[in-house]
Amino acid sequence: MGNLIGDSGPNTMPCGKPVAVAHYFTEKSWIEGSALQQLADMAHMPGMLSIAGFPDLHPGKYGPVGMAALSTRLYPQLIGTDIGCGMSLFELDLPLRKFRIEKAADALRQLETPAFGQMDSDAMENARSLVAKADTLGTIGGGNHFCEIQAVGELLCPEASLHLDKQKTYLLVHSGSRNLGAIVFADTLAGNASLDEGLDPASDAGIAWLTRHDLCVDWAALNRQIIAERAAAVLRTEVRLIADVPHNLVRAGAEGHVHYKGAAAVTAGVIAPIAGSRASLSYVVEPLAGAAISHWAISHGAGRKYDRRNMHGRTGNTRSERESLLRNAWGGVAICDDRRLAVEEAAGAYKSAAQVVEDLAGHGLIRPLAAMKPLVTYKKVDIDHDEAKRDKGRERRQERRRKRG
DNA sequence: ATGTCC
């Protein structure tokens, strides 16, 4: 069970009932003070019943990232813009022995273009039916989003072989509802004088947000499926979904709504990915019955150590530094044409997923199944740059033809 | 996070 704080003083509700703020991490996980303060401040929100902080806790705009909170009222700002964001893990029908890093990296560069109108699949049809405008469907987006081909680094318990195979390759997709969730949140901010007291889930405003929230959650899950299908198509293989775990959403329960912000909303018996940084190990874990205490939430990744602004100047100052940002210790590569994004998303900006997993296991929330190595990470392609390169190649070929006569 | 803020 987490270390409970706030049984008196500022964390006591006006009615006198204390709001439990549980920490599911140890002192080994360094947590920024402002994130702890944001977590403690949530105890003052009307209707708040229980708050859980995880080892990847870090500060966010309207509240901390890496938390789960049970409340009788709805707080859209705790979920933020990327409603439905999550991680999906797929098994690729591509044996590790046949896998070629450079070839796969080249193929994945095609993922930047929108999939809208370019592919047929059940997931695509379902997602299209949810919203009239779906032009970003099948695209990964920016920030910490990615699509990564992985291999098993180590199986951490005998049962792991029921789920994962060292001879196979896997695909981890981290993406969300793209511009759809951003529109829903902007509308919600504009349509409500204040969200400070939260929304009554039974009110018109509460129902309006919940309805659009549910649509974003479904759309985001389909978006991840479509991204995986597109990746499989360019890699000339197939994908099989192993687990789809959202980490930015609310879930209705008997006592209220659980708000998951950068905390994976897991299900008993379904395995879940915990992402490392793009040049460090990720993990696959099995949620245990003990996760009921944390509202069936666990960490979804390593968590940031430095915020984006803080990263500029720390690395990427020389050509060789920039090149090393796109390589990892296992011979893997990252595709990121955006220099600023590469710096902001450098492995050094993140804490260790291994420590996150250790803390969660220590609190009885999970059992680690496997450590996963990054082989090819797709982040961002500069389409214009790619086109310019193609144009240049065409010019050169024409020039050669002219010379030959 | 966001076809992003200048």
mmCIF file of C-alpha atoms (C1' of nucleotides) in Angstrom:
data_model
loop_
_atom_site.group_PDB
_atom_site.id
_atom_site.type_symbol
_atom_site.label_atom_id
_atom_site.label_comp_id
_atom_site.label_asym_id
_atom_site.label_seq_id
_atom_site.Cartn_x
_atom_site.Cartn_y
_atom_site.Cartn_z
ATOM 1 C CA MET A 1 0.000 0.000 0.000
ATOM 2 C CA GLY A 2 1.169 3.538 -0.670
ATOM 3 C CA ASN A 3 2.567 5.831 1.936
ATOM 4 C CA LEU A 4 -0.392 7.862 3.065
ATOM 5 C CA ILE A 5 0.035 11.502 3.815
ATOM 6 C CA GLY A 6 -2.460 14.256 4.386
ATOM 7 C CA ASP A 7 -4.438 12.796 7.278
ATOM 8 C CA SER A 8 -4.697 16.264 8.775
ATOM 9 C CA GLY A 9 -4.103 19.904 7.964
ATOM 10 C CA PRO A 10 -4.362 21.179 4.416
ATOM 11 C CA ASN A 11 -5.465 17.836 3.005
ATOM 12 C CA THR A 12 -8.551 17.686 5.185
ATOM 13 C CA MET A 13 -11.824 18.333 3.398
ATOM 14 C CA PRO A 14 -14.209 21.017 4.731
ATOM 15 C CA CYS A 15 -16.500 18.226 5.953
ATOM 16 C CA GLY A 16 -13.591 16.919 8.025
ATOM 17 C CA LYS A 17 -13.015 13.791 5.976
ATOM 18 C CA PRO A 18 -9.370 13.472 5.011
ATOM 19 C CA VAL A 19 -8.428 12.979 1.389
ATOM 20 C CA ALA A 20 -5.850 10.243 1.107
ATOM 21 C CA VAL A 21 -2.837 11.155 -1.024
ATOM 22 C CA ALA A 22 -0.915 7.937 -1.621
ATOM 23 C CA HIS A 23 2.628 7.808 -2.998
ATOM 24 C CA TYR A 24 3.437 4.637 -4.927
ATOM 25 C CA PHE A 25 7.131 5.406 -5.219
ATOM 26 C CA THR A 26 10.232 5.281 -3.050
ATOM 27 C CA GLU A 27 12.945 7.819 -2.286
ATOM 28 C CA LYS A 28 14.963 6.202 -5.097
ATOM 29 C CA SER A 29 12.619 7.881 -7.586
ATOM 30 C CA TRP A 30 13.510 11.533 -7.522
ATOM 31 C CA ILE A 31 10.319 13.584 -7.830
ATOM 32 C CA GLU A 32 10.289 17.305 -8.492
ATOM 33 C CA GLY A 33 8.954 19.290 -5.521
ATOM 34 C CA SER A 34 6.488 21.244 -7.641
ATOM 35 C CA ALA A 35 4.918 17.981 -8.824
ATOM 36 C CA LEU A 36 4.451 16.820 -5.216
ATOM 37 C CA GLN A 37 2.899 20.191 -4.434
ATOM 38 C CA GLN A 38 0.515 19.888 -7.387
ATOM 39 C CA LEU A 39 -0.492 16.427 -6.155
ATOM 40 C CA ALA A 40 -1.100 17.690 -2.597
ATOM 41 C CA ASP A 41 -3.066 20.705 -3.910
ATOM 42 C CA MET A 42 -5.526 18.376 -5.629
ATOM 43 C CA ALA A 43 -6.813 17.325 -2.202
ATOM 44 C CA HIS A 44 -8.597 20.705 -1.978
ATOM 45 C CA MET A 45 -10.675 20.097 -5.095
ATOM 46 C CA PRO A 46 -14.386 19.645 -4.292
ATOM 47 C CA GLY A 47 -15.510 16.024 -4.497
ATOM 48 C CA MET A 48 -11.977 14.613 -4.382
ATOM 49 C CA LEU A 49 -11.921 11.267 -2.575
ATOM 50 C CA SER A 50 -8.543 9.694 -3.197
ATOM 51 C CA ILE A 51 -5.298 10.618 -4.962
ATOM 52 C CA ALA A 52 -2.452 8.365 -6.112
ATOM 53 C CA GLY A 53 0.980 9.514 -7.301
ATOM 54 C CA PHE A 54 3.300 7.223 -9.269
ATOM 55 C CA PRO A 55 7.100 7.083 -9.699
ATOM 56 C CA ASP A 56 6.965 8.962 -13.020
ATOM 57 C CA LEU A 57 5.180 11.914 -11.396
ATOM 58 C CA HIS A 58 6.216 15.266 -12.908
ATOM 59 C CA PRO A 59 4.677 18.750 -13.127
ATOM 60 C CA GLY A 60 1.978 19.524 -15.670
ATOM 61 C CA LYS A 61 0.059 22.627 -16.718
ATOM 62 C CA TYR A 62 -3.190 22.072 -14.766
ATOM 63 C CA GLY A 63 -2.002 19.310 -12.447
ATOM 64 C CA PRO A 64 0.690 16.673 -12.154
ATOM 65 C CA VAL A 65 1.351 13.991 -14.747
ATOM 66 C CA GLY A 66 1.646 10.453 -13.378
ATOM 67 C CA MET A 67 -1.370 10.375 -11.080
ATOM 68 C CA ALA A 68 -4.812 8.836 -10.648
ATOM 69 C CA ALA A 69 -7.562 10.580 -8.709
ATOM 70 C CA LEU A 70 -11.036 9.431 -7.698
ATOM 71 C CA SER A 71 -13.598 12.218 -7.510
ATOM 72 C CA THR A 72 -17.387 12.622 -7.417
ATOM 73 C CA ARG A 73 -16.931 15.610 -9.751
ATOM 74 C CA LEU A 74 -15.331 15.793 -13.192
ATOM 75 C CA TYR A 75 -12.154 17.798 -13.773
ATOM 76 C CA PRO A 76 -11.498 18.040 -17.541
ATOM 77 C CA GLN A 77 -8.376 20.137 -16.871
ATOM 78 C CA LEU A 78 -6.776 17.218 -15.016
ATOM 79 C CA ILE A 79 -6.999 15.191 -18.232
ATOM 80 C CA GLY A 80 -6.028 18.092 -20.493
ATOM 81 C CA THR A 81 -5.868 18.189 -24.272
ATOM 82 C CA ASP A 82 -4.784 14.746 -25.352
ATOM 83 C CA ILE A 83 -7.892 12.873 -24.228
ATOM 84 C CA GLY A 84 -7.509 9.134 -24.836
ATOM 85 C CA CYS A 85 -3.735 9.176 -25.251
ATOM 86 C CA GLY A 86 -2.229 5.781 -24.567
ATOM 87 C CA MET A 87 0.116 2.990 -25.561
ATOM 88 C CA SER A 88 -0.575 -0.054 -27.661
ATOM 89 C CA LEU A 89 1.736 -3.021 -27.901
ATOM 90 C CA PHE A 90 1.646 -5.265 -30.951
ATOM 91 C CA GLU A 91 3.456 -8.401 -31.995
ATOM 92 C CA LEU A 92 4.916 -8.094 -35.484
ATOM 93 C CA ASP A 93 4.904 -11.109 -37.791
ATOM 94 C CA LEU A 94 8.557 -10.330 -38.426
ATOM 95 C CA PRO A 95 11.194 -12.616 -36.851
ATOM 96 C CA LEU A 96 14.139 -10.845 -35.235
ATOM 97 C CA ARG A 97 16.622 -12.805 -37.402
ATOM 98 C CA LYS A 98 15.039 -11.332 -40.562
ATOM 99 C CA PHE A 99 14.869 -7.811 -39.141
ATOM 100 C CA ARG A 100 17.148 -5.131 -40.653
ATOM 101 C CA ILE A 101 17.330 -1.863 -38.732
ATOM 102 C CA GLU A 102 18.224 0.482 -41.611
ATOM 103 C CA LYS A 103 15.698 -1.053 -43.989
ATOM 104 C CA ALA A 104 12.912 -0.799 -41.403
ATOM 105 C CA ALA A 105 13.890 2.774 -40.535
ATOM 106 C CA ASP A 106 13.681 3.725 -44.194
ATOM 107 C CA ALA A 107 10.254 2.117 -44.536
ATOM 108 C CA LEU A 108 8.845 3.830 -41.442
ATOM 109 C CA ARG A 109 9.615 7.268 -42.876
ATOM 110 C CA GLN A 110 6.371 6.911 -44.818
ATOM 111 C CA LEU A 111 4.338 7.242 -41.617
ATOM 112 C CA GLU A 112 4.330 11.043 -41.578
ATOM 113 C CA THR A 113 1.761 11.446 -44.333
ATOM 114 C CA PRO A 114 -1.867 11.264 -43.230
ATOM 115 C CA ALA A 115 -3.570 7.898 -43.694
ATOM 116 C CA PHE A 116 -6.899 9.550 -44.359
ATOM 117 C CA GLY A 117 -8.332 8.349 -47.640
ATOM 118 C CA GLN A 118 -5.308 6.156 -48.279
ATOM 119 C CA MET A 119 -6.192 2.912 -46.628
ATOM 120 C CA ASP A 120 -9.045 0.568 -45.975
ATOM 121 C CA SER A 121 -9.419 -1.317 -42.741
ATOM 122 C CA ASP A 122 -12.124 -1.904 -40.169
ATOM 123 C CA ALA A 123 -10.318 0.361 -37.701
ATOM 124 C CA MET A 124 -10.148 3.148 -40.282
ATOM 125 C CA GLU A 125 -13.870 2.841 -41.055
ATOM 126 C CA ASN A 126 -14.765 2.800 -37.357
ATOM 127 C CA ALA A 127 -12.659 5.858 -36.579
ATOM 128 C CA ARG A 128 -14.030 7.747 -39.595
ATOM 129 C CA SER A 129 -17.565 7.024 -38.469
ATOM 130 C CA LEU A 130 -16.815 8.699 -35.110
ATOM 131 C CA VAL A 131 -15.907 12.104 -36.507
ATOM 132 C CA ALA A 132 -16.612 13.829 -39.784
ATOM 133 C CA LYS A 133 -13.134 15.371 -39.898
ATOM 134 C CA ALA A 134 -10.485 12.714 -39.471
ATOM 135 C CA ASP A 135 -7.599 14.057 -41.497
ATOM 136 C CA THR A 136 -4.975 13.363 -38.832
ATOM 137 C CA LEU A 137 -6.112 9.782 -38.442
ATOM 138 C CA GLY A 138 -3.217 7.332 -38.514
ATOM 139 C CA THR A 139 -0.555 9.940 -37.693
ATOM 140 C CA ILE A 140 1.570 9.873 -34.562
ATOM 141 C CA GLY A 141 1.825 13.574 -33.705
ATOM 142 C CA GLY A 142 4.581 15.293 -31.746
ATOM 143 C CA GLY A 143 5.834 15.708 -28.207
ATOM 144 C CA ASN A 144 6.521 12.401 -26.501
ATOM 145 C CA HIS A 145 4.574 10.383 -29.071
ATOM 146 C CA PHE A 146 6.354 7.703 -31.041
ATOM 147 C CA CYS A 147 6.084 4.356 -32.742
ATOM 148 C CA GLU A 148 8.888 1.929 -31.913
ATOM 149 C CA ILE A 149 10.002 -1.488 -33.066
ATOM 150 C CA GLN A 150 11.356 -3.447 -30.114
ATOM 151 C CA ALA A 151 12.952 -6.777 -29.327
ATOM 152 C CA VAL A 152 12.920 -8.601 -26.025
ATOM 153 C CA GLY A 153 16.013 -7.638 -24.041
ATOM 154 C CA GLU A 154 15.340 -9.951 -21.126
ATOM 155 C CA LEU A 155 12.484 -12.108 -19.884
ATOM 156 C CA LEU A 156 12.171 -11.310 -16.188
ATOM 157 C CA CYS A 157 10.014 -14.213 -14.972
ATOM 158 C CA PRO A 158 9.107 -17.694 -16.277
ATOM 159 C CA GLU A 159 5.503 -16.657 -17.057
ATOM 160 C CA ALA A 160 6.760 -13.944 -19.394
ATOM 161 C CA SER A 161 7.210 -16.497 -22.183
ATOM 162 C CA LEU A 162 3.422 -16.888 -22.270
ATOM 163 C CA HIS A 163 3.267 -13.369 -23.733
ATOM 164 C CA LEU A 164 6.639 -12.547 -25.286
ATOM 165 C CA ASP A 165 9.197 -14.318 -27.447
ATOM 166 C CA LYS A 166 12.887 -13.485 -27.844
ATOM 167 C CA GLN A 167 12.790 -14.523 -31.520
ATOM 168 C CA LYS A 168 10.063 -12.023 -32.398
ATOM 169 C CA THR A 169 9.787 -8.263 -32.878
ATOM 170 C CA TYR A 170 7.206 -5.947 -31.324
ATOM 171 C CA LEU A 171 5.702 -2.566 -32.036
ATOM 172 C CA LEU A 172 4.917 -0.041 -29.318
ATOM 173 C CA VAL A 173 2.673 2.858 -30.374
ATOM 174 C CA HIS A 174 2.273 5.935 -28.173
ATOM 175 C CA SER A 175 -0.285 8.369 -29.558
ATOM 176 C CA GLY A 176 -3.619 9.943 -28.768
ATOM 177 C CA SER A 177 -6.573 11.823 -30.167
ATOM 178 C CA ARG A 178 -4.437 14.388 -32.072
ATOM 179 C CA ASN A 179 -6.339 17.611 -32.760
ATOM 180 C CA LEU A 180 -9.683 16.101 -31.747
ATOM 181 C CA GLY A 181 -8.955 16.048 -28.001
ATOM 182 C CA ALA A 182 -7.404 19.525 -28.220
ATOM 183 C CA ILE A 183 -10.631 20.886 -29.746
ATOM 184 C CA VAL A 184 -12.781 19.211 -27.077
ATOM 185 C CA PHE A 185 -10.683 20.682 -24.262
ATOM 186 C CA ALA A 186 -10.614 24.160 -25.824
ATOM 187 C CA ASP A 187 -14.418 24.063 -26.215
ATOM 188 C CA THR A 188 -14.789 22.937 -22.596
ATOM 189 C CA LEU A 189 -12.632 25.797 -21.329
ATOM 190 C CA ALA A 190 -14.561 28.274 -23.475
ATOM 191 C CA GLY A 191 -17.976 26.914 -22.521
ATOM 192 C CA ASN A 192 -17.532 26.936 -18.748
ATOM 193 C CA ALA A 193 -16.926 30.066 -16.672
ATOM 194 C CA SER A 194 -14.679 28.084 -14.334
ATOM 195 C CA LEU A 195 -13.611 24.485 -13.900
ATOM 196 C CA ASP A 196 -12.234 25.121 -10.407
ATOM 197 C CA GLU A 197 -15.159 23.371 -8.717
ATOM 198 C CA GLY A 198 -15.270 20.676 -11.377
ATOM 199 C CA LEU A 199 -18.378 19.585 -13.271
ATOM 200 C CA ASP A 200 -21.279 17.548 -11.936
ATOM 201 C CA PRO A 201 -21.187 14.341 -14.034
ATOM 202 C CA ALA A 202 -24.996 14.469 -14.288
ATOM 203 C CA SER A 203 -25.112 18.113 -15.445
ATOM 204 C CA ASP A 204 -25.440 19.152 -19.077
ATOM 205 C CA ALA A 205 -21.841 20.408 -19.094
ATOM 206 C CA GLY A 206 -20.622 17.197 -17.424
ATOM 207 C CA ILE A 207 -22.497 14.979 -19.861
ATOM 208 C CA ALA A 208 -21.306 17.081 -22.807
ATOM 209 C CA TRP A 209 -17.658 16.662 -21.823
ATOM 210 C CA LEU A 210 -18.046 12.950 -20.974
ATOM 211 C CA THR A 211 -19.708 12.219 -24.296
ATOM 212 C CA ARG A 212 -16.973 13.915 -26.312
ATOM 213 C CA HIS A 213 -14.315 12.434 -24.018
ATOM 214 C CA ASP A 214 -15.585 8.905 -24.752
ATOM 215 C CA LEU A 215 -15.416 9.654 -28.479
ATOM 216 C CA CYS A 216 -11.802 10.824 -28.121
ATOM 217 C CA VAL A 217 -10.881 7.697 -26.160
ATOM 218 C CA ASP A 218 -12.329 5.445 -28.877
ATOM 219 C CA TRP A 219 -10.794 7.510 -31.685
ATOM 220 C CA ALA A 220 -7.352 7.485 -30.026
ATOM 221 C CA ALA A 221 -7.418 3.682 -29.622
ATOM 222 C CA LEU A 222 -8.369 3.300 -33.288
ATOM 223 C CA ASN A 223 -5.664 5.801 -34.234
ATOM 224 C CA ARG A 224 -3.038 3.598 -32.537
ATOM 225 C CA GLN A 225 -4.426 0.537 -34.327
ATOM 226 C CA ILE A 226 -4.259 2.352 -37.680
ATOM 227 C CA ILE A 227 -0.700 3.569 -37.011
ATOM 228 C CA ALA A 228 0.283 -0.051 -36.323
ATOM 229 C CA GLU A 229 -1.458 -1.266 -39.473
ATOM 230 C CA ARG A 230 0.366 1.387 -41.523
ATOM 231 C CA ALA A 231 3.692 0.438 -39.949
ATOM 232 C CA ALA A 232 2.997 -3.213 -40.727
ATOM 233 C CA ALA A 233 2.093 -2.331 -44.315
ATOM 234 C CA VAL A 234 5.352 -0.474 -45.021
ATOM 235 C CA LEU A 235 7.330 -3.223 -43.273
ATOM 236 C CA ARG A 236 5.454 -5.783 -45.406
ATOM 237 C CA THR A 237 4.233 -7.722 -42.407
ATOM 238 C CA GLU A 238 1.256 -8.064 -40.063
ATOM 239 C CA VAL A 239 0.498 -6.894 -36.534
ATOM 240 C CA ARG A 240 -1.384 -8.572 -33.719
ATOM 241 C CA LEU A 241 -2.612 -6.434 -30.815
ATOM 242 C CA ILE A 242 -1.305 -7.579 -27.431
ATOM 243 C CA ALA A 243 -2.460 -4.712 -25.224
ATOM 244 C CA ASP A 244 -4.018 -1.270 -25.626
ATOM 245 C CA VAL A 245 -3.705 0.838 -22.478
ATOM 246 C CA PRO A 246 -4.869 4.473 -22.334
ATOM 247 C CA HIS A 247 -3.338 6.849 -19.774
ATOM 248 C CA ASN A 248 -5.228 10.166 -20.252
ATOM 249 C CA LEU A 249 -8.909 9.667 -19.479
ATOM 250 C CA VAL A 250 -11.589 9.224 -16.849
ATOM 251 C CA ARG A 251 -13.289 5.968 -15.982
ATOM 252 C CA ALA A 252 -16.626 5.736 -14.202
ATOM 253 C CA GLY A 253 -16.778 3.616 -11.047
ATOM 254 C CA ALA A 254 -19.156 2.999 -8.157
ATOM 255 C CA GLU A 255 -17.826 5.888 -6.048
ATOM 256 C CA GLY A 256 -17.121 8.404 -8.785
ATOM 257 C CA HIS A 257 -14.834 8.955 -11.749
ATOM 258 C CA VAL A 258 -11.184 7.971 -11.665
ATOM 259 C CA HIS A 259 -9.062 10.578 -13.472
ATOM 260 C CA TYR A 260 -5.967 9.056 -15.064
ATOM 261 C CA LYS A 261 -3.341 11.622 -16.095
ATOM 262 C CA GLY A 262 -0.217 10.030 -17.510
ATOM 263 C CA ALA A 263 -1.153 6.953 -15.513
ATOM 264 C CA ALA A 264 -1.984 3.741 -17.342
ATOM 265 C CA ALA A 265 -5.565 2.592 -16.739
ATOM 266 C CA VAL A 266 -4.914 -1.124 -16.503
ATOM 267 C CA THR A 267 -7.203 -4.133 -16.325
ATOM 268 C CA ALA A 268 -6.715 -7.317 -14.321
ATOM 269 C CA GLY A 269 -5.135 -10.031 -16.445
ATOM 270 C CA VAL A 270 -4.079 -7.716 -19.296
ATOM 271 C CA ILE A 271 -0.389 -6.903 -19.633
ATOM 272 C CA ALA A 272 0.772 -3.293 -20.036
ATOM 273 C CA PRO A 273 3.782 -1.501 -21.549
ATOM 274 C CA ILE A 274 5.822 1.009 -19.532
ATOM 275 C CA ALA A 275 7.883 3.095 -21.939
ATOM 276 C CA GLY A 276 11.487 4.034 -21.324
ATOM 277 C CA SER A 277 13.020 6.927 -23.210
ATOM 278 C CA ARG A 278 13.751 6.282 -26.885
ATOM 279 C CA ALA A 279 17.304 5.180 -26.163
ATOM 280 C CA SER A 280 16.631 3.150 -23.026
ATOM 281 C CA LEU A 281 14.770 -0.011 -22.082
ATOM 282 C CA SER A 282 10.985 -0.156 -21.936
ATOM 283 C CA TYR A 283 9.144 -2.771 -19.873
ATOM 284 C CA VAL A 284 6.147 -5.035 -20.203
ATOM 285 C CA VAL A 285 4.442 -5.672 -16.884
ATOM 286 C CA GLU A 286 1.522 -7.619 -15.483
ATOM 287 C CA PRO A 287 -0.807 -5.619 -13.217
ATOM 288 C CA LEU A 288 -1.512 -7.514 -9.977
ATOM 289 C CA ALA A 289 -4.698 -7.629 -7.889
ATOM 290 C CA GLY A 290 -2.892 -5.210 -5.577
ATOM 291 C CA ALA A 291 -3.406 -2.493 -8.214
ATOM 292 C CA ALA A 292 -7.011 -2.172 -7.004
ATOM 293 C CA ILE A 293 -5.622 0.048 -4.218
ATOM 294 C CA SER A 294 -4.276 2.558 -6.774
ATOM 295 C CA HIS A 295 -7.578 2.626 -8.727
ATOM 296 C CA TRP A 296 -6.118 0.180 -11.294
ATOM 297 C CA ALA A 297 -3.571 2.747 -12.319
ATOM 298 C CA ILE A 298 0.170 2.296 -12.799
ATOM 299 C CA SER A 299 2.883 4.376 -14.453
ATOM 300 C CA HIS A 300 2.900 4.601 -18.232
ATOM 301 C CA GLY A 301 6.531 5.552 -18.721
ATOM 302 C CA ALA A 302 9.790 6.744 -17.266
ATOM 303 C CA GLY A 303 8.603 10.289 -16.576
ATOM 304 C CA ARG A 304 10.468 13.468 -17.376
ATOM 305 C CA LYS A 305 13.481 14.597 -15.385
ATOM 306 C CA TYR A 306 13.895 17.901 -17.256
ATOM 307 C CA ASP A 307 11.089 19.834 -18.894
ATOM 308 C CA ARG A 308 11.275 20.668 -22.579
ATOM 309 C CA ARG A 309 12.598 24.225 -22.182
ATOM 310 C CA ASN A 310 15.277 22.992 -19.833
ATOM 311 C CA MET A 311 16.676 20.589 -22.427
ATOM 312 C CA HIS A 312 17.717 23.252 -24.945
ATOM 313 C CA GLY A 313 21.433 23.821 -24.700
ATOM 314 C CA ARG A 314 21.968 20.696 -22.616
ATOM 315 C CA THR A 315 22.633 18.606 -25.709
ATOM 316 C CA GLY A 316 22.411 18.789 -29.504
ATOM 317 C CA ASN A 317 24.840 21.704 -29.733
ATOM 318 C CA THR A 318 27.201 20.002 -32.164
ATOM 319 C CA ARG A 319 26.604 17.835 -35.190
ATOM 320 C CA SER A 320 28.049 14.810 -33.389
ATOM 321 C CA GLU A 321 25.808 15.388 -30.358
ATOM 322 C CA ARG A 322 22.801 15.619 -32.643
ATOM 323 C CA GLU A 323 23.791 12.427 -34.430
ATOM 324 C CA SER A 324 24.260 10.551 -31.162
ATOM 325 C CA LEU A 325 20.735 11.565 -30.149
ATOM 326 C CA LEU A 326 19.491 9.351 -32.975
ATOM 327 C CA ARG A 327 21.466 6.223 -32.015
ATOM 328 C CA ASN A 328 21.132 3.904 -29.039
ATOM 329 C CA ALA A 329 23.228 1.350 -27.175
ATOM 330 C CA TRP A 330 21.664 -1.618 -29.012
ATOM 331 C CA GLY A 331 22.509 -0.418 -32.511
ATOM 332 C CA GLY A 332 19.010 0.979 -32.854
ATOM 333 C CA VAL A 333 18.125 4.250 -34.572
ATOM 334 C CA ALA A 334 15.595 7.031 -34.116
ATOM 335 C CA ILE A 335 13.937 8.901 -36.946
ATOM 336 C CA CYS A 336 13.519 12.518 -35.939
ATOM 337 C CA ASP A 337 14.108 15.252 -38.500
ATOM 338 C CA ASP A 338 13.026 17.938 -36.044
ATOM 339 C CA ARG A 339 16.149 19.088 -34.178
ATOM 340 C CA ARG A 340 14.286 20.798 -31.362
ATOM 341 C CA LEU A 341 12.079 17.775 -30.792
ATOM 342 C CA ALA A 342 15.143 15.475 -30.774
ATOM 343 C CA VAL A 343 16.712 17.597 -28.028
ATOM 344 C CA GLU A 344 13.502 17.852 -26.002
ATOM 345 C CA GLU A 345 12.992 14.107 -26.267
ATOM 346 C CA ALA A 346 16.611 13.095 -25.612
ATOM 347 C CA ALA A 347 16.997 10.035 -23.409
ATOM 348 C CA GLY A 348 18.653 12.269 -20.824
ATOM 349 C CA ALA A 349 15.402 14.229 -20.411
ATOM 350 C CA TYR A 350 13.816 11.140 -18.873
ATOM 351 C CA LYS A 351 14.258 9.131 -15.723
ATOM 352 C CA SER A 352 14.817 5.382 -15.763
ATOM 353 C CA ALA A 353 11.851 3.126 -16.491
ATOM 354 C CA ALA A 354 13.701 0.401 -14.547
ATOM 355 C CA GLN A 355 13.353 2.431 -11.331
ATOM 356 C CA VAL A 356 9.682 3.076 -12.073
ATOM 357 C CA VAL A 357 9.102 -0.665 -12.500
ATOM 358 C CA GLU A 358 11.022 -1.454 -9.300
ATOM 359 C CA ASP A 359 8.940 1.006 -7.277
ATOM 360 C CA LEU A 360 5.625 -0.245 -8.685
ATOM 361 C CA ALA A 361 6.626 -3.872 -8.035
ATOM 362 C CA GLY A 362 7.741 -2.944 -4.518
ATOM 363 C CA HIS A 363 4.271 -1.572 -3.831
ATOM 364 C CA GLY A 364 2.649 -4.775 -5.088
ATOM 365 C CA LEU A 365 0.994 -3.146 -8.105
ATOM 366 C CA ILE A 366 2.763 -5.104 -10.851
ATOM 367 C CA ARG A 367 5.034 -7.974 -11.749
ATOM 368 C CA PRO A 368 7.694 -7.151 -14.370
ATOM 369 C CA LEU A 369 7.564 -9.533 -17.340
ATOM 370 C CA ALA A 370 10.194 -8.281 -19.770
ATOM 371 C CA ALA A 371 12.648 -5.531 -20.613
ATOM 372 C CA MET A 372 12.347 -4.362 -24.231
ATOM 373 C CA LYS A 373 15.151 -2.946 -26.436
ATOM 374 C CA PRO A 374 14.458 -0.115 -28.893
ATOM 375 C CA LEU A 375 15.459 -1.040 -32.478
ATOM 376 C CA VAL A 376 13.810 1.642 -34.605
ATOM 377 C CA THR A 377 11.953 4.601 -33.124
ATOM 378 C CA TYR A 378 9.823 6.706 -35.387
ATOM 379 C CA LYS A 379 9.300 10.259 -34.093
ATOM 380 C CA LYS A 380 9.005 12.787 -36.905
ATOM 381 C CA VAL A 381 9.803 13.160 -40.570
ATOM 382 C CA ASP A 382 10.177 16.506 -42.308
ATOM 383 C CA ILE A 383 8.085 15.848 -45.403
ATOM 384 C CA ASP A 384 9.405 18.949 -47.188
ATOM 385 C CA HIS A 385 12.956 17.816 -46.550
ATOM 386 C CA ASP A 386 12.147 14.360 -47.920
ATOM 387 C CA GLU A 387 10.554 15.896 -51.011
ATOM 388 C CA ALA A 388 13.521 18.222 -51.530
ATOM 389 C CA LYS A 389 15.826 15.193 -51.323
ATOM 390 C CA ARG A 390 13.721 13.331 -53.910
ATOM 391 C CA ASP A 391 13.718 16.392 -56.208
ATOM 392 C CA LYS A 392 17.480 16.670 -55.930
ATOM 393 C CA GLY A 393 17.875 12.988 -56.832
ATOM 394 C CA ARG A 394 15.611 13.457 -59.843
ATOM 395 C CA GLU A 395 17.640 16.486 -60.988
ATOM 396 C CA ARG A 396 20.883 14.530 -60.711
ATOM 397 C CA ARG A 397 19.494 11.615 -62.711
ATOM 398 C CA GLN A 398 18.266 13.999 -65.422
ATOM 399 C CA GLU A 399 21.674 15.690 -65.478
ATOM 400 C CA ARG A 400 23.423 12.327 -65.957
ATOM 401 C CA ARG A 401 21.012 11.398 -68.761
ATOM 402 C CA ARG A 402 21.726 14.718 -70.491
ATOM 403 C CA LYS A 403 25.495 14.155 -70.264
ATOM 404 C CA ARG A 404 25.182 10.648 -71.717
ATOM 405 C CA GLY A 405 23.425 12.328 -74.610
ATOM 406 C "C1'" DA B 1 -0.526 17.612 -26.095
ATOM 407 C "C1'" DT B 2 -2.095 20.973 -30.571
ATOM 408 C "C1'" DG B 3 -1.703 21.417 -38.995
ATOM 409 C "C1'" DT B 4 0.961 24.973 -32.084
ATOM 410 C "C1'" DC B 5 2.688 31.035 -30.190
ATOM 411 C "C1'" DC B 6 5.226 34.818 -32.457
#
